[in-house]
Short mmCIF file of N, CA, C and O in Angstrom, two decimals:
data_model
loop_
_atom_site.label_atom_id
_atom_site.label_comp_id
_atom_site.label_asym_id
_atom_site.label_seq_id
_atom_site.Cartn_x
_atom_site.Cartn_y
_atom_site.Cartn_z
N MET A 1 74.86 -40.47 -58.24
CA MET A 1 74.23 -39.53 -57.03
C MET A 1 73.12 -40.28 -56.21
O MET A 1 72.38 -41.04 -56.95
N THR A 2 73.11 -40.02 -55.10
CA THR A 2 72.36 -41.02 -54.05
C THR A 2 71.39 -39.56 -53.52
O THR A 2 72.00 -38.84 -52.79
N VAL A 3 70.12 -39.60 -54.00
CA VAL A 3 69.25 -38.64 -52.89
C VAL A 3 68.32 -39.34 -52.54
O VAL A 3 67.55 -40.25 -53.04
N GLN A 4 68.13 -39.13 -51.09
CA GLN A 4 67.12 -39.68 -50.27
C GLN A 4 66.14 -38.68 -49.68
O GLN A 4 66.72 -37.66 -48.73
N LEU A 5 65.06 -38.64 -49.35
CA LEU A 5 64.37 -37.98 -48.56
C LEU A 5 64.48 -38.50 -46.88
O LEU A 5 64.41 -39.68 -46.61
N ASN A 6 64.82 -37.21 -46.32
CA ASN A 6 65.40 -37.69 -44.88
C ASN A 6 64.36 -37.29 -44.06
O ASN A 6 63.65 -37.94 -43.08
N HIS A 7 63.78 -36.03 -43.98
CA HIS A 7 62.42 -35.76 -43.00
C HIS A 7 61.54 -34.59 -43.73
O HIS A 7 62.09 -34.09 -44.99
N THR A 8 60.48 -34.61 -43.35
CA THR A 8 59.63 -33.26 -43.89
C THR A 8 58.93 -32.98 -42.35
O THR A 8 58.82 -33.49 -41.44
N ILE A 9 58.50 -31.54 -42.53
CA ILE A 9 57.87 -31.00 -41.45
C ILE A 9 56.44 -31.29 -41.83
O ILE A 9 55.97 -30.68 -43.05
N VAL A 10 55.31 -31.62 -40.76
CA VAL A 10 54.09 -31.45 -40.80
C VAL A 10 53.28 -30.66 -39.97
O VAL A 10 53.64 -30.71 -38.49
N ALA A 11 52.57 -29.53 -40.57
CA ALA A 11 51.89 -28.77 -39.41
C ALA A 11 50.83 -29.24 -38.77
O ALA A 11 50.09 -30.12 -39.62
N ALA A 12 50.77 -28.82 -37.69
CA ALA A 12 49.52 -29.28 -36.82
C ALA A 12 48.96 -28.55 -35.86
O ALA A 12 49.76 -27.48 -35.37
N HIS A 13 47.76 -28.68 -35.50
CA HIS A 13 47.30 -27.60 -34.42
C HIS A 13 47.61 -28.11 -32.92
O HIS A 13 47.60 -27.43 -31.94
N ASP A 14 47.88 -29.50 -32.73
CA ASP A 14 48.47 -30.06 -31.48
C ASP A 14 49.61 -31.10 -32.37
O ASP A 14 49.12 -32.15 -32.73
N LYS A 15 50.70 -30.83 -32.07
CA LYS A 15 51.73 -31.63 -32.65
C LYS A 15 51.96 -33.13 -32.00
O LYS A 15 52.31 -34.13 -32.72
N LYS A 16 51.45 -33.05 -30.87
CA LYS A 16 51.84 -34.39 -29.78
C LYS A 16 50.48 -35.24 -30.50
O LYS A 16 50.61 -36.34 -30.39
N ALA A 17 49.58 -34.76 -30.09
CA ALA A 17 48.03 -35.49 -30.46
C ALA A 17 48.17 -35.85 -32.17
O ALA A 17 48.11 -37.20 -32.14
N SER A 18 48.69 -35.02 -33.06
CA SER A 18 48.88 -35.41 -34.33
C SER A 18 49.96 -36.67 -34.56
O SER A 18 49.50 -37.50 -35.36
N ALA A 19 51.06 -36.40 -33.98
CA ALA A 19 52.01 -37.34 -34.10
C ALA A 19 51.67 -38.79 -33.45
O ALA A 19 51.66 -39.88 -34.27
N ARG A 20 50.67 -38.90 -32.41
CA ARG A 20 49.92 -39.91 -31.93
C ARG A 20 49.03 -40.38 -32.74
O ARG A 20 49.42 -41.76 -32.65
N PHE A 21 48.33 -39.73 -33.06
CA PHE A 21 47.78 -40.23 -34.28
C PHE A 21 48.21 -41.34 -35.41
O PHE A 21 47.84 -42.29 -35.69
N LEU A 22 49.08 -40.62 -35.93
CA LEU A 22 49.70 -41.35 -37.19
C LEU A 22 50.51 -42.53 -36.64
O LEU A 22 50.35 -43.61 -37.26
N ALA A 23 51.00 -42.44 -35.31
CA ALA A 23 51.76 -43.48 -34.84
C ALA A 23 51.00 -44.51 -34.53
O ALA A 23 51.21 -45.71 -34.96
N ASP A 24 49.83 -44.45 -33.98
CA ASP A 24 48.95 -45.45 -33.42
C ASP A 24 48.24 -46.14 -34.64
O ASP A 24 48.34 -47.28 -35.01
N ILE A 25 47.87 -45.21 -35.88
CA ILE A 25 47.08 -45.88 -37.02
C ILE A 25 48.14 -46.77 -37.69
O ILE A 25 47.77 -47.88 -38.30
N LEU A 26 49.44 -46.44 -37.86
CA LEU A 26 50.18 -46.91 -38.75
C LEU A 26 51.22 -48.00 -37.93
O LEU A 26 51.66 -49.00 -38.35
N GLY A 27 51.03 -47.98 -36.44
CA GLY A 27 51.75 -48.99 -35.73
C GLY A 27 53.05 -48.90 -35.46
O GLY A 27 53.98 -49.50 -35.60
N LEU A 28 53.49 -47.39 -35.19
CA LEU A 28 55.02 -46.92 -35.35
C LEU A 28 54.97 -46.37 -33.77
O LEU A 28 53.94 -46.09 -32.87
N GLU A 29 56.30 -45.48 -33.49
CA GLU A 29 56.70 -45.20 -32.38
C GLU A 29 56.86 -43.57 -32.65
O GLU A 29 56.99 -43.16 -33.71
N VAL A 30 56.12 -42.83 -31.69
CA VAL A 30 56.69 -41.25 -31.47
C VAL A 30 57.86 -41.37 -31.14
O VAL A 30 58.25 -41.65 -29.83
N SER A 31 58.74 -40.64 -31.63
CA SER A 31 60.32 -40.33 -30.90
C SER A 31 59.92 -39.19 -29.82
O SER A 31 58.86 -38.43 -29.73
N PRO A 32 61.13 -38.99 -29.08
CA PRO A 32 61.19 -37.79 -28.14
C PRO A 32 61.19 -36.29 -28.98
O PRO A 32 61.85 -36.69 -30.08
N GLN A 33 60.52 -35.52 -28.28
CA GLN A 33 60.82 -34.32 -28.90
C GLN A 33 62.36 -33.69 -29.39
O GLN A 33 62.87 -34.22 -28.22
N TYR A 34 62.31 -33.07 -30.36
CA TYR A 34 63.45 -32.77 -31.01
C TYR A 34 62.92 -31.32 -31.26
O TYR A 34 62.67 -31.00 -32.39
N GLY A 35 63.95 -30.44 -30.51
CA GLY A 35 63.69 -28.84 -30.53
C GLY A 35 62.16 -28.83 -30.60
O GLY A 35 61.70 -29.30 -29.66
N PRO A 36 61.55 -28.12 -31.63
CA PRO A 36 59.90 -27.72 -31.48
C PRO A 36 59.36 -28.81 -32.20
O PRO A 36 57.94 -28.74 -32.25
N PHE A 37 60.07 -29.89 -32.60
CA PHE A 37 59.16 -30.90 -33.47
C PHE A 37 58.95 -32.00 -32.65
O PHE A 37 59.77 -32.70 -31.53
N ILE A 38 57.94 -33.03 -32.92
CA ILE A 38 57.67 -34.04 -32.44
C ILE A 38 57.91 -35.34 -33.55
O ILE A 38 56.99 -35.11 -34.60
N PRO A 39 58.76 -36.12 -33.89
CA PRO A 39 58.92 -36.68 -34.73
C PRO A 39 58.55 -38.29 -34.80
O PRO A 39 58.27 -38.74 -33.85
N VAL A 40 57.97 -38.76 -35.97
CA VAL A 40 57.70 -40.06 -36.14
C VAL A 40 58.50 -40.82 -37.36
O VAL A 40 58.20 -40.08 -38.68
N GLU A 41 59.10 -41.85 -37.04
CA GLU A 41 59.98 -42.03 -38.14
C GLU A 41 59.27 -43.07 -38.75
O GLU A 41 58.75 -44.31 -38.13
N ILE A 42 59.33 -43.13 -40.29
CA ILE A 42 58.82 -44.17 -41.04
C ILE A 42 59.89 -45.17 -41.21
O ILE A 42 61.16 -44.91 -40.97
N PRO A 43 59.74 -46.80 -41.21
CA PRO A 43 60.61 -47.69 -41.27
C PRO A 43 61.45 -47.44 -42.39
O PRO A 43 62.63 -47.95 -42.27
N ASN A 44 61.48 -46.82 -43.56
CA ASN A 44 62.52 -46.53 -44.48
C ASN A 44 63.45 -45.34 -44.25
O ASN A 44 64.16 -45.11 -44.93
N GLY A 45 63.30 -44.92 -42.77
CA GLY A 45 64.18 -43.83 -42.58
C GLY A 45 63.94 -42.37 -42.75
O GLY A 45 64.30 -41.45 -42.10
N VAL A 46 62.74 -42.29 -43.59
CA VAL A 46 62.24 -40.87 -43.55
C VAL A 46 61.03 -40.51 -41.98
O VAL A 46 60.66 -41.17 -41.62
N THR A 47 61.41 -39.43 -41.58
CA THR A 47 61.02 -38.55 -40.26
C THR A 47 60.19 -37.61 -40.68
O THR A 47 60.40 -36.95 -41.55
N LEU A 48 59.04 -37.72 -40.06
CA LEU A 48 57.92 -36.81 -40.35
C LEU A 48 57.94 -35.99 -39.09
O LEU A 48 57.64 -36.36 -37.83
N ASP A 49 58.19 -34.43 -39.16
CA ASP A 49 58.35 -33.71 -37.70
C ASP A 49 57.17 -32.76 -37.90
O ASP A 49 57.26 -32.25 -38.24
N TYR A 50 56.52 -33.29 -36.55
CA TYR A 50 55.31 -32.53 -36.22
C TYR A 50 55.57 -31.07 -35.76
O TYR A 50 56.53 -31.27 -34.89
N LEU A 51 55.12 -30.31 -36.20
CA LEU A 51 55.04 -28.79 -35.72
C LEU A 51 54.09 -28.23 -35.56
O LEU A 51 52.94 -28.18 -36.26
N ASP A 52 53.82 -27.73 -34.23
CA ASP A 52 52.66 -26.59 -33.76
C ASP A 52 52.38 -25.41 -34.91
O ASP A 52 53.50 -24.84 -35.07
N SER A 53 51.34 -25.58 -35.45
CA SER A 53 51.34 -24.34 -36.45
C SER A 53 49.98 -23.27 -36.22
O SER A 53 48.81 -24.06 -36.35
N PRO A 54 50.09 -22.10 -36.02
CA PRO A 54 48.81 -21.37 -35.32
C PRO A 54 47.80 -21.19 -36.66
O PRO A 54 48.64 -20.77 -37.81
N GLY A 55 46.56 -21.04 -36.51
CA GLY A 55 45.86 -20.45 -37.80
C GLY A 55 45.93 -21.54 -38.41
O GLY A 55 45.52 -22.96 -38.63
N ALA A 56 45.27 -21.26 -39.76
CA ALA A 56 44.99 -22.11 -40.85
C ALA A 56 46.07 -23.27 -41.11
O ALA A 56 46.91 -22.68 -41.45
N ILE A 57 45.63 -24.29 -41.55
CA ILE A 57 47.00 -25.07 -41.97
C ILE A 57 46.44 -25.69 -43.45
O ILE A 57 45.24 -26.13 -43.81
N THR A 58 47.68 -25.50 -44.41
CA THR A 58 47.35 -25.93 -45.88
C THR A 58 47.64 -27.54 -45.42
O THR A 58 48.43 -27.87 -45.08
N THR A 59 46.42 -28.36 -46.22
CA THR A 59 46.45 -29.68 -46.01
C THR A 59 47.65 -30.03 -47.02
O THR A 59 47.43 -29.83 -48.22
N GLN A 60 47.97 -31.52 -46.49
CA GLN A 60 49.14 -31.95 -47.48
C GLN A 60 48.50 -33.45 -47.67
O GLN A 60 47.70 -34.10 -47.24
N HIS A 61 49.40 -34.07 -48.68
CA HIS A 61 49.06 -35.88 -48.86
C HIS A 61 50.08 -36.60 -48.79
O HIS A 61 51.28 -35.97 -48.94
N TYR A 62 50.00 -37.08 -47.80
CA TYR A 62 51.23 -37.98 -47.20
C TYR A 62 50.64 -39.54 -47.53
O TYR A 62 49.57 -40.20 -46.98
N ALA A 63 51.49 -40.46 -48.48
CA ALA A 63 51.30 -41.86 -48.99
C ALA A 63 52.04 -42.79 -48.50
O ALA A 63 53.50 -42.77 -48.27
N PHE A 64 51.55 -43.71 -47.91
CA PHE A 64 52.62 -45.00 -47.24
C PHE A 64 52.34 -46.08 -47.79
O PHE A 64 51.16 -46.81 -47.66
N LEU A 65 53.48 -46.70 -48.51
CA LEU A 65 53.41 -47.80 -49.06
C LEU A 65 53.40 -49.17 -48.10
O LEU A 65 54.72 -49.20 -47.36
N VAL A 66 52.53 -50.01 -48.21
CA VAL A 66 52.60 -50.93 -46.73
C VAL A 66 52.67 -52.27 -47.61
O VAL A 66 52.02 -52.38 -48.71
N SER A 67 52.82 -53.45 -46.67
CA SER A 67 52.66 -54.93 -47.31
C SER A 67 51.14 -55.02 -47.01
O SER A 67 50.27 -54.52 -46.62
N GLU A 68 50.76 -56.55 -47.77
CA GLU A 68 49.19 -56.74 -47.95
C GLU A 68 48.68 -56.77 -46.20
O GLU A 68 47.82 -56.54 -45.88
N ASP A 69 49.73 -57.25 -45.45
CA ASP A 69 49.42 -57.76 -44.19
C ASP A 69 49.32 -56.54 -43.55
O ASP A 69 48.29 -56.22 -42.40
N ASP A 70 50.02 -55.84 -43.56
CA ASP A 70 49.99 -54.36 -42.72
C ASP A 70 48.89 -53.78 -43.36
O ASP A 70 48.15 -53.23 -42.40
N PHE A 71 48.60 -53.72 -44.77
CA PHE A 71 47.42 -52.87 -45.02
C PHE A 71 46.27 -53.53 -44.41
O PHE A 71 45.25 -52.99 -43.74
N ASP A 72 46.00 -54.67 -44.04
CA ASP A 72 44.75 -55.38 -43.35
C ASP A 72 44.80 -55.02 -41.84
O ASP A 72 43.85 -54.65 -41.33
N THR A 73 45.97 -54.84 -41.28
CA THR A 73 46.01 -54.33 -39.96
C THR A 73 45.67 -52.92 -39.48
O THR A 73 44.75 -52.71 -39.05
N ILE A 74 46.33 -52.03 -40.38
CA ILE A 74 46.07 -50.62 -40.38
C ILE A 74 44.77 -50.05 -40.82
O ILE A 74 44.32 -49.37 -40.51
N PHE A 75 44.21 -50.79 -41.82
CA PHE A 75 42.74 -50.62 -42.10
C PHE A 75 41.80 -51.05 -41.14
O PHE A 75 40.79 -50.27 -40.89
N GLY A 76 42.30 -52.15 -40.27
CA GLY A 76 41.23 -52.49 -39.24
C GLY A 76 41.37 -51.50 -38.21
O GLY A 76 40.13 -51.11 -37.48
N ARG A 77 42.71 -50.85 -37.82
CA ARG A 77 42.60 -49.73 -37.00
C ARG A 77 41.89 -48.51 -37.39
O ARG A 77 40.98 -48.02 -36.87
N ILE A 78 41.86 -48.24 -38.64
CA ILE A 78 40.88 -47.20 -39.37
C ILE A 78 39.56 -47.39 -39.32
O ILE A 78 38.97 -46.47 -38.88
N ARG A 79 39.16 -48.67 -39.19
CA ARG A 79 37.74 -48.80 -39.03
C ARG A 79 37.35 -48.87 -37.49
O ARG A 79 36.50 -48.42 -37.31
N GLU A 80 38.42 -49.26 -36.98
CA GLU A 80 38.11 -49.68 -35.26
C GLU A 80 37.94 -48.19 -34.67
O GLU A 80 36.91 -47.89 -34.00
N ALA A 81 38.81 -47.10 -35.30
CA ALA A 81 38.67 -45.75 -34.87
C ALA A 81 37.50 -45.20 -35.29
O ALA A 81 37.23 -43.90 -34.97
N GLY A 82 36.62 -45.68 -36.20
CA GLY A 82 35.54 -45.22 -37.05
C GLY A 82 35.74 -44.23 -37.65
O GLY A 82 34.99 -43.00 -38.33
N LEU A 83 36.97 -43.85 -38.36
CA LEU A 83 37.21 -42.95 -39.47
C LEU A 83 36.85 -43.11 -40.51
O LEU A 83 36.55 -44.15 -41.42
N PRO A 84 36.37 -41.96 -41.22
CA PRO A 84 35.81 -42.27 -42.69
C PRO A 84 36.94 -42.44 -43.68
O PRO A 84 38.14 -42.04 -43.38
N PHE A 85 36.53 -43.23 -44.71
CA PHE A 85 37.72 -43.44 -45.57
C PHE A 85 36.96 -43.63 -47.10
O PHE A 85 35.72 -43.46 -47.39
N TRP A 86 38.00 -43.67 -48.23
CA TRP A 86 37.60 -42.97 -49.64
C TRP A 86 38.41 -44.06 -50.38
O TRP A 86 39.77 -44.16 -49.97
N ALA A 87 38.09 -44.30 -51.53
CA ALA A 87 38.85 -44.91 -52.36
C ALA A 87 39.90 -44.33 -53.68
O ALA A 87 40.45 -44.31 -54.05
N ASP A 88 39.52 -43.05 -53.23
CA ASP A 88 40.08 -41.90 -54.38
C ASP A 88 40.33 -40.63 -53.62
O ASP A 88 40.36 -40.19 -52.19
N PRO A 89 41.62 -39.93 -53.74
CA PRO A 89 42.28 -38.85 -53.25
C PRO A 89 41.25 -37.68 -53.14
O PRO A 89 41.16 -36.83 -52.36
N HIS A 90 39.76 -37.43 -53.73
CA HIS A 90 39.13 -36.42 -53.95
C HIS A 90 37.81 -36.68 -53.03
O HIS A 90 36.78 -36.12 -52.92
N HIS A 91 38.00 -38.29 -52.53
CA HIS A 91 36.96 -38.41 -51.40
C HIS A 91 35.52 -38.46 -52.39
O HIS A 91 34.38 -37.92 -51.56
N ARG A 92 35.55 -39.03 -53.44
CA ARG A 92 33.95 -39.11 -54.16
C ARG A 92 33.30 -40.72 -53.92
O ARG A 92 32.42 -40.69 -54.31
N ARG A 93 34.59 -41.48 -53.41
CA ARG A 93 34.08 -43.10 -53.25
C ARG A 93 34.09 -43.40 -52.01
O ARG A 93 34.95 -43.84 -51.20
N PRO A 94 33.03 -42.82 -51.07
CA PRO A 94 33.26 -43.23 -49.34
C PRO A 94 33.01 -44.53 -49.38
O PRO A 94 32.29 -45.24 -49.75
N GLY A 95 33.55 -45.06 -48.37
CA GLY A 95 33.52 -46.26 -47.52
C GLY A 95 34.07 -47.36 -48.28
O GLY A 95 33.66 -48.58 -48.47
N GLU A 96 34.94 -46.97 -49.31
CA GLU A 96 35.49 -48.10 -50.40
C GLU A 96 37.25 -48.00 -50.29
O GLU A 96 37.57 -46.86 -49.67
N ILE A 97 37.62 -49.26 -50.97
CA ILE A 97 38.97 -49.16 -51.40
C ILE A 97 39.18 -49.17 -52.70
O ILE A 97 38.30 -49.52 -53.36
N ASN A 98 40.65 -48.89 -53.06
CA ASN A 98 40.77 -49.18 -54.49
C ASN A 98 41.52 -50.21 -54.56
O ASN A 98 42.26 -50.90 -53.89
N HIS A 99 41.70 -50.75 -56.03
CA HIS A 99 42.46 -51.95 -56.44
C HIS A 99 43.48 -51.33 -57.42
O HIS A 99 43.63 -52.27 -58.23
N ASN A 100 43.78 -50.45 -57.31
CA ASN A 100 44.86 -49.58 -58.47
C ASN A 100 46.14 -50.49 -58.64
O ASN A 100 46.70 -50.92 -57.34
N ASP A 101 46.17 -50.93 -59.99
CA ASP A 101 47.94 -51.52 -60.23
C ASP A 101 47.68 -53.01 -59.41
O ASP A 101 48.81 -53.34 -59.24
N GLY A 102 46.75 -53.41 -59.43
CA GLY A 102 46.46 -54.87 -58.70
C GLY A 102 46.46 -54.89 -57.14
O GLY A 102 46.75 -56.05 -56.55
N GLY A 103 46.77 -53.68 -56.61
CA GLY A 103 46.92 -53.68 -55.03
C GLY A 103 45.72 -53.39 -54.56
O GLY A 103 44.59 -53.20 -54.78
N ARG A 104 46.08 -52.80 -53.30
CA ARG A 104 44.66 -51.88 -52.21
C ARG A 104 45.44 -50.72 -52.06
O ARG A 104 46.33 -50.52 -51.64
N GLY A 105 44.27 -49.97 -51.97
CA GLY A 105 44.43 -48.48 -51.41
C GLY A 105 43.33 -47.87 -50.65
O GLY A 105 42.39 -48.07 -50.80
N THR A 106 43.51 -46.91 -49.90
CA THR A 106 42.27 -46.21 -49.15
C THR A 106 43.01 -44.89 -48.79
O THR A 106 44.29 -44.92 -48.27
N TYR A 107 42.12 -43.83 -48.46
CA TYR A 107 42.66 -42.54 -48.08
C TYR A 107 41.59 -42.08 -46.69
O TYR A 107 40.61 -42.67 -46.81
N PHE A 108 42.36 -41.50 -45.88
CA PHE A 108 41.57 -41.24 -44.79
C PHE A 108 42.44 -39.54 -44.04
O PHE A 108 43.61 -39.42 -44.85
N GLU A 109 41.72 -38.87 -43.41
CA GLU A 109 42.23 -37.86 -42.89
C GLU A 109 42.75 -37.91 -41.38
O GLU A 109 42.40 -38.85 -40.52
N ASP A 110 43.85 -37.10 -41.23
CA ASP A 110 44.20 -36.93 -39.90
C ASP A 110 43.63 -35.70 -38.95
O ASP A 110 42.67 -35.05 -39.66
N PRO A 111 43.68 -35.58 -37.89
CA PRO A 111 42.96 -34.54 -37.03
C PRO A 111 43.21 -33.10 -37.87
O PRO A 111 42.20 -32.23 -37.43
N ASN A 112 44.54 -32.72 -38.38
CA ASN A 112 44.47 -31.33 -39.35
C ASN A 112 44.08 -31.50 -40.60
O ASN A 112 44.14 -30.30 -41.26
N GLY A 113 43.17 -32.50 -40.96
CA GLY A 113 42.56 -32.67 -42.38
C GLY A 113 43.81 -32.74 -43.60
O GLY A 113 43.21 -33.39 -44.68
N HIS A 114 44.95 -33.56 -43.04
CA HIS A 114 45.93 -34.21 -44.15
C HIS A 114 45.21 -35.19 -44.70
O HIS A 114 44.90 -35.89 -44.00
N ASN A 115 45.39 -35.32 -45.86
CA ASN A 115 44.96 -36.60 -46.71
C ASN A 115 46.04 -37.96 -46.73
O ASN A 115 46.95 -37.82 -47.51
N LEU A 116 45.66 -38.48 -45.80
CA LEU A 116 46.80 -39.76 -45.49
C LEU A 116 46.07 -41.22 -46.44
O LEU A 116 45.21 -41.08 -46.64
N GLU A 117 47.20 -41.78 -46.83
CA GLU A 117 47.02 -43.11 -48.16
C GLU A 117 47.62 -44.08 -47.44
O GLU A 117 48.97 -43.83 -47.26
N ILE A 118 47.18 -45.00 -47.73
CA ILE A 118 47.81 -46.65 -47.39
C ILE A 118 47.50 -47.31 -48.89
O ILE A 118 46.61 -47.29 -49.47
N LEU A 119 48.60 -47.78 -49.66
CA LEU A 119 48.42 -48.75 -50.78
C LEU A 119 49.49 -49.58 -50.66
O LEU A 119 50.44 -49.70 -50.06
N THR A 120 49.21 -50.68 -51.35
CA THR A 120 50.26 -51.97 -51.42
C THR A 120 50.98 -52.28 -52.60
O THR A 120 52.02 -53.05 -52.63
N ARG A 121 50.68 -51.40 -53.70
CA ARG A 121 51.66 -51.42 -54.81
C ARG A 121 51.58 -49.77 -55.39
O ARG A 121 50.68 -48.97 -55.19
N PRO A 122 52.92 -49.57 -55.64
CA PRO A 122 52.99 -48.17 -56.25
C PRO A 122 52.44 -47.89 -57.39
O PRO A 122 52.21 -49.01 -58.06
N TYR A 123 51.92 -46.62 -57.52
CA TYR A 123 51.15 -46.28 -58.60
C TYR A 123 51.85 -46.50 -60.03
O TYR A 123 53.20 -46.13 -59.85
N GLY A 124 51.50 -47.02 -61.07
CA GLY A 124 52.16 -47.48 -62.26
C GLY A 124 52.93 -48.64 -62.22
O GLY A 124 53.47 -49.19 -63.28
N SER A 125 52.93 -49.58 -61.12
CA SER A 125 53.54 -50.64 -61.13
C SER A 125 53.06 -51.66 -61.92
O SER A 125 53.14 -52.80 -61.86
N GLY A 126 51.76 -51.61 -62.60
CA GLY A 126 50.78 -52.78 -63.10
C GLY A 126 50.05 -53.18 -62.52
O GLY A 126 49.62 -52.64 -61.44
N GLY A 127 49.61 -54.29 -62.96
CA GLY A 127 48.64 -55.27 -62.19
C GLY A 127 47.34 -55.33 -62.90
O GLY A 127 46.50 -55.82 -62.71
#
């Protein structure tokens, strides 16, 4: 049996701005609106479909596995944008990256408070 995540819906106060934020930070494209959604396709085929949501948004965590070179590029964009970043998901180590499993990782927030992560090694992969 083959099971793959195809898409997920990401709640946003402004779906267009939120999709643009993610695409700009990760170096991706925003796809044309599809129904009520603004999609951002990740290179592994998973699509994050941004949807306007009135009221409070329950924040989620989205982790992106990237190459070492892509980490440098994306981390540069995070710093250039002046975004706060942390080495841990609970934001107790500000201004740091982690070296879990022999790789690098950091956390930052999108405009809706979703906890985004870039990492170069999957957790539990050793190192």
